[in-house]
């Protein structure tokens, strides 16, 4: 009997960062030194354990012809080898640091390559093999020589290989283990996806090439000058021709410059020339400081309007190409986002190049999270265990050294949800010693002993206001620091609600320097049967369901209504007032830019139709300045109908991130009120043949149910209080306060019964009396439907009186009915997208149209969606509906119950009937899937209510 020698895999469970790798250094995209990308098709073999195979595959001449092929960069579990796993914070293996399971999927990767013909002579200089990202532990061989092993999945590792290279038939072998000691440091809320998921590159290093360099480019806002010094391990010269700079490395020069900011990302082209290499530089001059208790850049406080960004692609996982990264940055800029927290690891370095280029503030976060140790009260947490400190310092150094030359990076973050401990203090001290030009962040440091910013997650509005007013208590140091919400407004499913209420606080108190929505994109995995898969769809032993789908973008990068709302809430120009005196107030809310890049337009609308439009002269206001701007005379009499002014701020010219006429901000102002429809009760209910006829309508004589209006068939019209619960309605499992979705189900609001008490034809009206309640509950809603007609139109007045002790708000309150034929929809009211009580800033009053299918919002987990707010009237299926007062309008090809039961979009099968909801009220959204619920003023209380709808037929009944 023989036993495998486990010492060959001891490095997997070693708490050290690894062995053999070169010291970390700065990352740059190009130089005149040769580089060879080793991305592409690799041979691949998957083993069930770390020691299932020996290392003979790394030898020259090994025959891997029978192996599978895999794409690098990539994750093997997204290419048909094994399955992904999603957990929020639970480790998907027994917690016994640094040990990992014997069942440790291990992927052997093999690539044979030749050097290009123009590669320098192998005797000239050296070469470096760089891995930009490998999850979670890699061991590398080149031409049979073991180079070493490394951990730190989202960080670069380089190996000196010049002495091993051959002109042809170089054998590069990489063994990647899914689990390692490093996995304990990488418990971020995301899919566990092993593989070589970032670039692999061979870099020639000529004699005299730069080993590392640090660009120091500060800005003095008082003098308007920038000071440049480039420190390099190898002597050289730095030139910036536009500024007339030609200095030696290590020397400083001060010259007049235009500063870099996220709003004006001015960079200067330069070059670092050493004996063996020329490296292009893109230099942004800016100074970050903690001054007067505030984060200041170039002497001015900044307000972060940010997002947390995981790297994600629905087919490629975290293996993003540059085009996808650019798409992310452009989408952020076009939606007024000015800041990114790189949750919860440094991104692909090319992303930071794009942030430099287009202008985004960046909190660069270290690849560190030990969240799963909360399950054992943080016992054995690596960040408070000295044995792990070298690994923590290695991760901090690899982040800082790689990214130190990016002007967009203004704050370093130690990591996320890793508790507290000596290792974090060591990281903070090292970072501050290496780079005192930036601030340090870590949300878990509630005493702010090691950090320069007081950061919190998901604090509710009331607490944020207390913090803004400096009434929050805590240690003296913390009270003197600026505050940010590094995570807020959990963008899971329908929501988040309450963004505007937060933004008012941020803009009211200087100490509150903004926030970062969690998060940027839904991590749905493209799936042939499910549309997009989430946790549990791959048979995981432990999983956290669709909690991984909590972004402002859907997986295909289409903006969600939450992103449209966020754009409106954080727009950098305020257009306010009531226009009653013919003026509007324009305020520049940028931190640095004036308004010279914007053009302003006005439109005058009557009953939702634009009748005249033009340009508006607005001065190039400086940041913080306001001006009263005169509107033209109204072009038509306001008596013609309900009138609005709409004023827009547009890009005056093309920019690198959006074309001319892109809408940056807008405001809308009512001029005259809407005339409410009135139906005199001149018609008389006429019984006969089991029916009751009233004007254009036909009712069932026994039940009083509406059957048709002017030939348009109507099904099942009745009071409706249920909505397919949103992720925010259901709340997070750890929430201790009220989770409305669970309470609604407990009360049976999803299974309400409708008791018919009376059908009363009268001289002027048909009255139907009912009681709506759930089995096993004493609470109910006494509901009276009163139908009247003037012969052509039909009016329904609904009166609702709660009975019993209602202790929770209602999900919705209105009526629902079915139409047998409907496709095109027109409406006058809020649009074009969905809106709810605490998420309606982006809803503009106008005339809109859509199909029923396009009214739906494709949340990865189906839930309540698609309501249009402030609707005056809507037309579909040959029916016109007017509201008294305005209403929320929803139409879909499935019932609320079917929507509620669906786990994926593909569970929803369109039916012939279109179900229409006309809601007097909807409950707010909040963000309780992780954050606070809706504010009390957005609760739909169970209280007496009365509302009306007027039905008539359109001239051309629609056919589907």
Tab-separated table of C-alpha atoms in Angstrom, residues 131-568:
chain	number	residue	atom	x	y	z
A	131	UNK	CA	-0.548	36.987	-14.152
A	132	UNK	CA	-3.118	39.723	-13.505
A	133	UNK	CA	-5.669	37.497	-11.781
A	134	UNK	CA	-5.906	33.825	-10.750
A	135	UNK	CA	-8.499	32.410	-8.335
A	136	UNK	CA	-7.596	31.284	-5.753
A	137	UNK	CA	-4.117	29.800	-5.752
A	138	UNK	CA	-1.734	29.204	-8.631
A	139	UNK	CA	1.490	27.295	-9.128
A	140	UNK	CA	3.556	27.973	-12.225
A	141	UNK	CA	6.158	26.116	-14.265
A	142	UNK	CA	7.990	27.232	-17.386
A	143	UNK	CA	9.812	24.641	-19.451
A	144	UNK	CA	9.734	22.233	-16.540
A	145	UNK	CA	11.099	24.663	-13.959
A	146	UNK	CA	8.937	25.392	-10.930
A	147	UNK	CA	8.654	29.178	-10.633
A	148	UNK	CA	6.605	29.283	-7.446
A	149	UNK	CA	3.087	29.588	-6.109
A	150	UNK	CA	0.902	32.547	-5.210
A	151	UNK	CA	-2.390	33.643	-3.688
A	152	UNK	CA	-4.318	36.908	-3.915
A	153	UNK	CA	-6.824	36.282	-6.649
A	154	UNK	CA	-7.485	39.827	-7.836
A	155	UNK	CA	-3.858	40.965	-7.671
A	156	UNK	CA	-0.927	40.725	-10.097
A	157	UNK	CA	1.988	38.346	-9.689
A	158	UNK	CA	5.145	38.341	-11.786
A	159	UNK	CA	7.962	35.839	-12.212
A	160	UNK	CA	11.421	36.296	-13.693
A	161	UNK	CA	11.682	33.911	-16.646
A	162	UNK	CA	14.266	35.353	-19.024
A	163	UNK	CA	16.785	32.637	-18.208
A	164	UNK	CA	14.240	29.913	-19.041
A	165	UNK	CA	12.891	31.111	-22.379
A	166	UNK	CA	13.443	29.370	-25.700
A	167	UNK	CA	12.758	30.649	-29.163
A	168	UNK	CA	10.119	27.987	-29.813
A	169	UNK	CA	8.074	25.405	-27.925
A	170	UNK	CA	8.006	27.107	-24.549
A	171	UNK	CA	5.814	25.097	-22.181
A	172	UNK	CA	3.872	27.192	-19.699
A	173	UNK	CA	2.033	25.100	-17.096
A	174	UNK	CA	-0.246	26.534	-14.405
A	175	UNK	CA	-2.022	24.550	-11.718
A	176	UNK	CA	-4.963	26.427	-10.185
A	177	UNK	CA	-6.738	25.323	-7.011
A	178	UNK	CA	-10.262	26.497	-6.283
A	179	UNK	CA	-9.714	26.487	-2.515
A	180	UNK	CA	-6.653	27.601	-0.587
A	181	UNK	CA	-5.748	29.430	2.577
A	182	UNK	CA	-6.288	32.540	0.500
A	183	UNK	CA	-9.970	31.666	0.164
A	184	UNK	CA	-10.442	32.646	3.812
A	185	UNK	CA	-9.383	36.178	2.827
A	186	UNK	CA	-11.696	36.332	-0.213
A	187	UNK	CA	-15.202	35.811	1.160
A	188	UNK	CA	-16.730	38.615	-0.869
A	189	UNK	CA	-20.419	38.644	-1.769
A	190	UNK	CA	-20.074	37.135	-5.259
A	191	UNK	CA	-19.832	33.885	-7.185
A	192	UNK	CA	-16.911	31.606	-6.363
A	193	UNK	CA	-15.327	31.227	-9.812
A	194	UNK	CA	-11.930	29.529	-10.083
A	195	UNK	CA	-9.584	30.004	-12.989
A	196	UNK	CA	-7.073	32.244	-14.747
A	197	UNK	CA	-9.566	35.052	-15.260
A	198	UNK	CA	-7.300	37.985	-16.124
A	199	UNK	CA	-4.539	38.458	-18.648
A	200	UNK	CA	-1.368	36.419	-18.866
A	201	UNK	CA	1.493	38.375	-20.450
A	202	UNK	CA	5.173	37.853	-21.200
A	203	UNK	CA	7.105	41.114	-20.893
A	204	UNK	CA	10.626	41.710	-22.176
A	205	UNK	CA	12.707	43.627	-19.654
A	206	UNK	CA	15.655	45.215	-21.424
A	207	UNK	CA	18.803	46.038	-19.548
A	208	UNK	CA	18.284	49.409	-17.924
A	209	UNK	CA	14.485	49.143	-18.016
A	210	UNK	CA	12.471	50.659	-15.194
A	211	UNK	CA	11.825	48.234	-12.385
A	212	UNK	CA	9.203	50.469	-10.790
A	213	UNK	CA	8.278	54.143	-10.726
A	214	UNK	CA	5.974	56.433	-8.774
A	215	UNK	CA	4.445	59.529	-10.374
A	216	UNK	CA	3.877	62.275	-7.791
A	217	UNK	CA	1.752	65.017	-9.393
A	218	UNK	CA	0.248	67.407	-6.856
A	219	UNK	CA	-1.729	70.582	-7.438
A	220	UNK	CA	-1.653	73.856	-5.519
A	221	UNK	CA	-5.111	75.371	-5.966
A	222	UNK	CA	-3.994	78.713	-4.590
A	223	UNK	CA	-1.152	79.184	-7.048
A	224	UNK	CA	-2.688	77.224	-9.922
A	225	UNK	CA	0.489	75.173	-10.246
A	226	UNK	CA	1.340	71.513	-10.359
A	227	UNK	CA	4.466	69.906	-8.944
A	228	UNK	CA	5.791	66.813	-10.680
A	229	UNK	CA	8.324	64.299	-9.414
A	230	UNK	CA	8.771	60.787	-10.756
A	231	UNK	CA	10.693	58.407	-8.526
A	232	UNK	CA	12.195	55.446	-10.345
A	233	UNK	CA	14.324	52.480	-9.319
A	234	UNK	CA	16.369	53.124	-12.455
A	235	UNK	CA	17.684	56.562	-13.355
A	236	UNK	CA	16.062	58.256	-16.304
A	237	UNK	CA	14.451	61.415	-17.575
A	238	UNK	CA	10.869	62.609	-17.486
A	239	UNK	CA	9.514	64.810	-20.247
A	240	UNK	CA	6.124	66.507	-20.647
A	241	UNK	CA	6.426	68.483	-23.854
A	242	UNK	CA	3.139	70.382	-23.438
A	243	UNK	CA	4.425	71.777	-20.148
A	244	UNK	CA	8.042	72.208	-21.233
A	245	UNK	CA	9.206	69.711	-18.610
A	246	UNK	CA	12.465	67.778	-19.009
A	247	UNK	CA	13.850	66.636	-15.675
A	248	UNK	CA	15.742	63.738	-14.165
A	249	UNK	CA	13.894	61.107	-12.187
A	250	UNK	CA	13.783	62.098	-8.541
A	251	UNK	CA	13.822	65.806	-9.333
A	252	UNK	CA	10.828	68.101	-8.884
A	253	UNK	CA	9.434	70.857	-11.065
A	254	UNK	CA	6.528	73.256	-10.502
A	255	UNK	CA	4.650	74.715	-13.450
A	256	UNK	CA	1.201	76.217	-14.165
A	257	UNK	CA	-1.246	73.409	-15.011
A	258	UNK	CA	-4.918	72.600	-15.347
A	259	UNK	CA	-5.831	70.195	-12.538
A	260	UNK	CA	-7.370	66.733	-12.867
A	261	UNK	CA	-10.790	66.071	-11.356
A	262	UNK	CA	-13.609	63.647	-12.027
A	263	UNK	CA	-15.489	66.491	-13.743
A	264	UNK	CA	-12.535	67.859	-15.696
A	265	UNK	CA	-10.155	64.902	-16.153
A	266	UNK	CA	-7.281	66.888	-17.638
A	267	UNK	CA	-4.208	64.753	-18.271
A	268	UNK	CA	-0.859	65.560	-19.805
A	269	UNK	CA	1.051	63.212	-22.080
A	270	UNK	CA	4.536	62.545	-20.812
A	271	UNK	CA	7.301	59.970	-21.016
A	272	UNK	CA	9.664	58.228	-18.669
A	273	UNK	CA	12.836	57.318	-20.527
A	274	UNK	CA	15.467	55.063	-18.989
A	275	UNK	CA	18.488	53.453	-20.584
A	276	UNK	CA	16.451	50.456	-21.725
A	277	UNK	CA	12.810	51.538	-21.994
A	278	UNK	CA	10.454	54.380	-22.849
A	279	UNK	CA	7.152	54.389	-20.957
A	280	UNK	CA	4.266	56.694	-21.893
A	281	UNK	CA	2.808	58.595	-18.951
A	282	UNK	CA	-0.636	60.165	-18.613
A	283	UNK	CA	-0.264	62.628	-15.765
A	284	UNK	CA	-3.122	64.156	-13.812
A	285	UNK	CA	-2.245	66.842	-11.286
A	286	UNK	CA	-4.396	66.737	-8.163
A	287	UNK	CA	-4.077	66.891	-4.394
A	288	UNK	CA	-6.193	64.878	-1.942
A	289	UNK	CA	-6.291	65.952	1.689
A	290	UNK	CA	-8.285	65.753	4.876
A	291	UNK	CA	-8.835	69.408	5.723
A	292	UNK	CA	-11.348	71.126	8.016
A	293	UNK	CA	-12.859	67.709	8.706
A	294	UNK	CA	-13.631	67.164	5.014
A	295	UNK	CA	-12.290	65.215	2.069
A	296	UNK	CA	-10.929	67.845	-0.276
A	297	UNK	CA	-9.480	67.521	-3.727
A	298	UNK	CA	-7.618	70.514	-5.127
A	299	UNK	CA	-8.828	72.536	-2.162
A	300	UNK	CA	-12.544	71.815	-2.590
A	301	UNK	CA	-14.829	69.375	-0.776
A	302	UNK	CA	-16.220	66.651	-3.009
A	303	UNK	CA	-19.599	64.960	-2.922
A	304	UNK	CA	-19.458	61.341	-3.976
A	305	UNK	CA	-22.404	60.196	-6.112
A	306	UNK	CA	-21.134	56.697	-6.395
A	307	UNK	CA	-21.665	53.029	-7.008
A	308	UNK	CA	-20.020	49.870	-5.782
A	309	UNK	CA	-18.773	47.947	-8.786
A	310	UNK	CA	-18.130	44.245	-8.931
A	311	UNK	CA	-16.609	43.043	-12.184
A	312	UNK	CA	-19.245	41.029	-14.006
A	313	UNK	CA	-20.288	39.690	-17.372
A	314	UNK	CA	-23.197	37.199	-17.684
A	315	UNK	CA	-21.201	34.816	-19.895
A	316	UNK	CA	-17.594	35.553	-18.924
A	317	UNK	CA	-17.974	36.135	-15.182
A	318	UNK	CA	-15.105	38.298	-13.939
A	319	UNK	CA	-13.099	37.872	-17.138
A	320	UNK	CA	-13.929	41.304	-18.558
A	321	UNK	CA	-12.568	42.721	-21.768
A	322	UNK	CA	-11.711	46.382	-22.216
A	323	UNK	CA	-14.829	47.073	-24.284
A	324	UNK	CA	-17.039	45.921	-21.397
A	325	UNK	CA	-15.070	48.004	-18.915
A	326	UNK	CA	-15.428	51.031	-21.166
A	327	UNK	CA	-19.166	50.398	-21.414
A	328	UNK	CA	-19.381	50.470	-17.626
A	329	UNK	CA	-17.550	53.787	-17.403
A	330	UNK	CA	-19.610	55.389	-20.171
A	331	UNK	CA	-22.854	54.233	-18.551
A	332	UNK	CA	-21.736	55.701	-15.234
A	333	UNK	CA	-20.838	59.036	-16.766
A	334	UNK	CA	-24.100	59.191	-18.737
A	335	UNK	CA	-26.068	58.575	-15.550
A	336	UNK	CA	-24.313	61.344	-13.565
A	337	UNK	CA	-22.304	58.918	-11.408
A	338	UNK	CA	-18.999	60.442	-10.374
A	339	UNK	CA	-17.426	57.821	-8.105
A	340	UNK	CA	-16.706	54.104	-7.879
A	341	UNK	CA	-15.787	51.926	-4.951
A	342	UNK	CA	-14.079	48.853	-6.394
A	343	UNK	CA	-15.950	46.336	-4.308
A	344	UNK	CA	-14.341	44.336	-2.928
A	345	UNK	CA	-11.003	44.037	-4.676
A	346	UNK	CA	-8.855	46.004	-7.103
A	347	UNK	CA	-10.427	45.845	-10.573
A	348	UNK	CA	-8.651	44.974	-13.759
A	349	UNK	CA	-6.041	47.751	-14.017
A	350	UNK	CA	-7.371	48.832	-17.416
A	351	UNK	CA	-10.566	49.926	-15.667
A	352	UNK	CA	-8.594	52.477	-13.668
A	353	UNK	CA	-7.044	53.780	-16.889
A	354	UNK	CA	-10.593	54.433	-18.076
A	355	UNK	CA	-11.482	56.182	-14.814
A	356	UNK	CA	-8.449	58.420	-15.318
A	357	UNK	CA	-9.445	59.128	-18.902
A	358	UNK	CA	-13.157	59.812	-18.513
A	359	UNK	CA	-13.168	61.088	-14.938
A	360	UNK	CA	-14.378	59.105	-11.924
A	361	UNK	CA	-13.319	59.303	-8.286
A	362	UNK	CA	-12.154	55.872	-7.147
A	363	UNK	CA	-11.992	54.198	-3.768
A	364	UNK	CA	-9.619	51.353	-4.567
A	365	UNK	CA	-10.365	48.421	-2.282
A	366	UNK	CA	-7.994	45.648	-1.282
A	367	UNK	CA	-8.769	42.006	-2.067
A	368	UNK	CA	-9.773	41.201	1.500
A	369	UNK	CA	-12.964	40.032	3.159
A	370	UNK	CA	-13.399	37.494	5.971
A	371	UNK	CA	-17.133	37.982	6.401
A	372	UNK	CA	-17.866	34.316	7.107
A	373	UNK	CA	-16.206	34.554	10.506
A	374	UNK	CA	-19.261	36.432	11.769
A	375	UNK	CA	-20.860	32.990	12.112
A	376	UNK	CA	-18.442	32.282	14.969
A	377	UNK	CA	-18.341	35.779	16.484
A	378	UNK	CA	-15.104	36.515	14.558
A	379	UNK	CA	-13.184	33.817	16.429
A	380	UNK	CA	-9.958	32.866	14.587
A	381	UNK	CA	-10.415	35.822	12.210
A	382	UNK	CA	-7.216	36.006	10.120
A	383	UNK	CA	-6.985	39.793	10.348
A	384	UNK	CA	-6.382	39.465	14.099
A	385	UNK	CA	-3.910	36.598	13.808
A	386	UNK	CA	-0.249	37.571	13.387
A	387	UNK	CA	0.428	34.497	11.255
A	388	UNK	CA	-1.675	36.013	8.478
A	389	UNK	CA	-0.236	39.538	8.630
A	390	UNK	CA	2.394	38.939	5.897
A	391	UNK	CA	-0.393	37.867	3.541
A	392	UNK	CA	-2.416	40.974	4.404
A	393	UNK	CA	0.566	43.252	3.884
A	394	UNK	CA	1.324	41.541	0.595
A	395	UNK	CA	-2.222	42.212	-0.613
A	396	UNK	CA	-2.046	45.846	0.454
A	397	UNK	CA	1.311	46.312	-1.269
A	398	UNK	CA	0.194	44.658	-4.497
A	399	UNK	CA	-2.807	46.972	-4.670
A	400	UNK	CA	-0.969	50.178	-3.840
A	401	UNK	CA	2.080	49.499	-5.987
A	402	UNK	CA	-0.017	48.421	-8.968
A	403	UNK	CA	-2.412	51.390	-8.862
A	404	UNK	CA	-0.390	54.219	-7.315
A	405	UNK	CA	-0.015	56.205	-10.550
A	406	UNK	CA	-3.739	56.652	-11.222
A	407	UNK	CA	-5.033	60.166	-10.472
A	408	UNK	CA	-8.558	58.756	-10.253
A	409	UNK	CA	-7.637	56.790	-7.116
A	410	UNK	CA	-8.200	59.197	-4.224
A	411	UNK	CA	-8.788	56.742	-1.363
A	412	UNK	CA	-7.307	53.359	-0.484
A	413	UNK	CA	-9.636	50.889	1.221
A	414	UNK	CA	-8.237	48.130	3.425
A	415	UNK	CA	-10.968	45.709	2.379
A	416	UNK	CA	-14.514	44.916	3.392
A	417	UNK	CA	-16.324	43.204	6.253
A	418	UNK	CA	-13.276	41.618	7.775
A	419	UNK	CA	-13.958	42.527	11.384
A	420	UNK	CA	-11.166	44.254	13.259
A	421	UNK	CA	-7.644	43.292	14.159
A	422	UNK	CA	-3.938	43.969	14.223
A	423	UNK	CA	-3.475	42.953	10.624
A	424	UNK	CA	-5.700	45.786	9.434
A	425	UNK	CA	-3.728	48.251	11.530
A	426	UNK	CA	-0.506	46.970	9.983
A	427	UNK	CA	-1.988	47.419	6.508
A	428	UNK	CA	-3.093	50.982	7.258
A	429	UNK	CA	0.299	51.917	8.682
A	430	UNK	CA	2.114	50.475	5.672
A	431	UNK	CA	-0.144	52.249	3.187
A	432	UNK	CA	0.174	55.603	4.920
A	433	UNK	CA	3.936	55.209	5.029
A	434	UNK	CA	4.144	54.294	1.353
A	435	UNK	CA	1.593	56.805	0.035
A	436	UNK	CA	0.633	59.665	2.355
A	437	UNK	CA	-0.924	61.501	-0.613
A	438	UNK	CA	-4.228	59.626	-0.328
A	439	UNK	CA	-6.727	58.830	2.419
A	440	UNK	CA	-7.436	55.422	3.953
A	441	UNK	CA	-10.912	53.882	4.306
A	442	UNK	CA	-12.276	50.832	6.065
A	443	UNK	CA	-15.918	50.612	7.073
A	444	UNK	CA	-15.269	48.138	9.879
A	445	UNK	CA	-13.048	50.578	11.796
A	446	UNK	CA	-15.826	52.196	13.827
A	447	UNK	CA	-13.348	53.987	16.083
A	448	UNK	CA	-11.534	55.369	13.007
A	449	UNK	CA	-8.248	54.528	14.668
A	450	UNK	CA	-6.656	53.510	11.365
A	451	UNK	CA	-8.807	55.394	8.875
A	452	UNK	CA	-9.368	58.932	7.621
A	453	UNK	CA	-13.072	58.606	6.866
A	454	UNK	CA	-16.022	57.582	9.010
A	455	UNK	CA	-17.827	55.055	6.815
A	456	UNK	CA	-20.989	53.093	7.357
A	457	UNK	CA	-23.289	50.766	5.474
A	458	UNK	CA	-27.078	51.088	5.184
A	459	UNK	CA	-27.590	53.625	7.965
A	460	UNK	CA	-31.151	54.860	7.697
A	461	UNK	CA	-32.132	58.428	6.923
A	462	UNK	CA	-32.621	59.444	10.539
A	463	UNK	CA	-29.204	58.204	11.595
A	464	UNK	CA	-27.525	59.817	8.607
A	465	UNK	CA	-29.090	63.130	9.584
A	466	UNK	CA	-27.846	62.742	13.163
A	467	UNK	CA	-24.364	62.096	11.812
A	468	UNK	CA	-24.635	65.106	9.537
A	469	UNK	CA	-25.577	67.249	12.530
A	470	UNK	CA	-22.688	65.712	14.513
A	471	UNK	CA	-25.060	64.300	17.114
A	472	UNK	CA	-23.934	60.700	16.640
A	473	UNK	CA	-21.471	60.453	19.487
A	474	UNK	CA	-18.572	58.035	19.296
A	475	UNK	CA	-14.857	58.647	19.791
A	476	UNK	CA	-13.586	62.180	19.392
A	477	UNK	CA	-11.477	61.311	16.346
A	478	UNK	CA	-14.468	59.844	14.551
A	479	UNK	CA	-16.638	62.877	15.271
A	480	UNK	CA	-14.080	65.084	13.545
A	481	UNK	CA	-13.993	63.055	10.328
A	482	UNK	CA	-16.089	63.246	7.152
A	483	UNK	CA	-18.812	60.668	6.671
A	484	UNK	CA	-19.696	58.520	3.676
A	485	UNK	CA	-22.137	55.677	3.201
A	486	UNK	CA	-19.830	53.245	1.453
A	487	UNK	CA	-22.900	51.096	0.794
A	488	UNK	CA	-26.514	52.249	0.717
A	489	UNK	CA	-29.695	51.960	-1.340
A	490	UNK	CA	-29.506	48.213	-1.935
A	491	UNK	CA	-30.436	47.924	-5.614
A	492	UNK	CA	-31.963	44.451	-5.483
A	493	UNK	CA	-35.023	43.866	-7.632
A	494	UNK	CA	-37.574	46.675	-7.749
A	495	UNK	CA	-35.912	49.649	-6.087
A	496	UNK	CA	-34.126	51.187	-4.391
A	497	UNK	CA	-36.561	53.626	-2.858
A	498	UNK	CA	-35.648	56.657	-0.793
A	499	UNK	CA	-32.740	57.907	-2.911
A	500	UNK	CA	-34.029	61.467	-3.124
A	501	UNK	CA	-34.517	61.613	0.647
A	502	UNK	CA	-30.886	60.565	1.183
A	503	UNK	CA	-29.612	63.049	-1.385
A	504	UNK	CA	-31.367	65.935	0.343
A	505	UNK	CA	-29.439	65.043	3.486
A	506	UNK	CA	-26.100	64.803	1.669
A	507	UNK	CA	-26.659	68.237	0.182
A	508	UNK	CA	-27.759	69.735	3.520
A	509	UNK	CA	-24.803	68.819	5.756
A	510	UNK	CA	-21.165	69.406	4.795
A	511	UNK	CA	-19.968	66.433	6.824
A	512	UNK	CA	-21.982	64.045	4.648
A	513	UNK	CA	-19.796	63.570	1.598
A	514	UNK	CA	-21.975	61.210	-0.345
A	515	UNK	CA	-22.594	57.554	-0.813
A	516	UNK	CA	-22.177	54.507	-3.010
A	517	UNK	CA	-25.174	52.492	-4.140
A	518	UNK	CA	-24.880	48.746	-3.696
A	519	UNK	CA	-24.302	47.788	-6.448
A	520	UNK	CA	-23.579	48.331	-10.143
A	521	UNK	CA	-24.770	45.169	-11.905
A	522	UNK	CA	-26.838	42.028	-11.351
A	523	UNK	CA	-24.555	38.975	-11.303
A	524	UNK	CA	-26.963	36.781	-13.245
A	525	UNK	CA	-25.344	33.971	-15.223
A	526	UNK	CA	-26.752	33.460	-18.714
A	527	UNK	CA	-28.663	30.172	-18.707
A	528	UNK	CA	-30.458	28.460	-21.626
A	529	UNK	CA	-33.509	27.406	-19.592
A	530	UNK	CA	-33.705	30.013	-16.842
A	531	UNK	CA	-32.752	33.189	-18.671
A	532	UNK	CA	-30.370	34.236	-15.918
A	533	UNK	CA	-29.342	31.924	-13.112
A	534	UNK	CA	-28.626	32.911	-9.527
A	535	UNK	CA	-27.688	31.160	-6.286
A	536	UNK	CA	-29.159	27.679	-5.964
A	537	UNK	CA	-29.615	27.162	-9.690
A	538	UNK	CA	-26.463	25.036	-9.867
A	539	UNK	CA	-27.311	22.692	-7.003
A	540	UNK	CA	-25.126	24.433	-4.440
A	541	UNK	CA	-25.078	22.921	-0.964
A	542	UNK	CA	-25.246	26.414	0.523
A	543	UNK	CA	-26.359	29.477	-1.366
A	544	UNK	CA	-27.953	32.886	-0.951
A	545	UNK	CA	-30.408	32.816	-3.819
A	546	UNK	CA	-30.885	35.913	-5.920
A	547	UNK	CA	-29.068	38.137	-3.411
A	548	UNK	CA	-26.349	38.186	-6.069
A	549	UNK	CA	-28.723	40.093	-8.366
A	550	UNK	CA	-28.689	43.489	-6.689
A	551	UNK	CA	-27.481	45.927	-9.290
A	552	UNK	CA	-28.514	49.098	-11.076
A	553	UNK	CA	-27.875	47.265	-14.340
A	554	UNK	CA	-29.497	44.051	-15.454
A	555	UNK	CA	-26.987	41.318	-16.361
A	556	UNK	CA	-27.070	42.364	-20.024
A	557	UNK	CA	-26.083	45.894	-18.934
A	558	UNK	CA	-29.460	47.436	-19.666
A	559	UNK	CA	-30.159	50.184	-17.101
A	560	UNK	CA	-32.781	49.334	-14.507
A	561	UNK	CA	-35.401	51.861	-13.395
A	562	UNK	CA	-33.249	52.259	-10.277
A	563	UNK	CA	-30.382	53.620	-12.368
A	564	UNK	CA	-32.688	55.997	-14.238
A	565	UNK	CA	-33.968	57.237	-10.879
A	566	UNK	CA	-30.435	57.595	-9.501
A	567	UNK	CA	-29.400	59.662	-12.524
A	568	UNK	CA	-32.238	62.079	-11.837
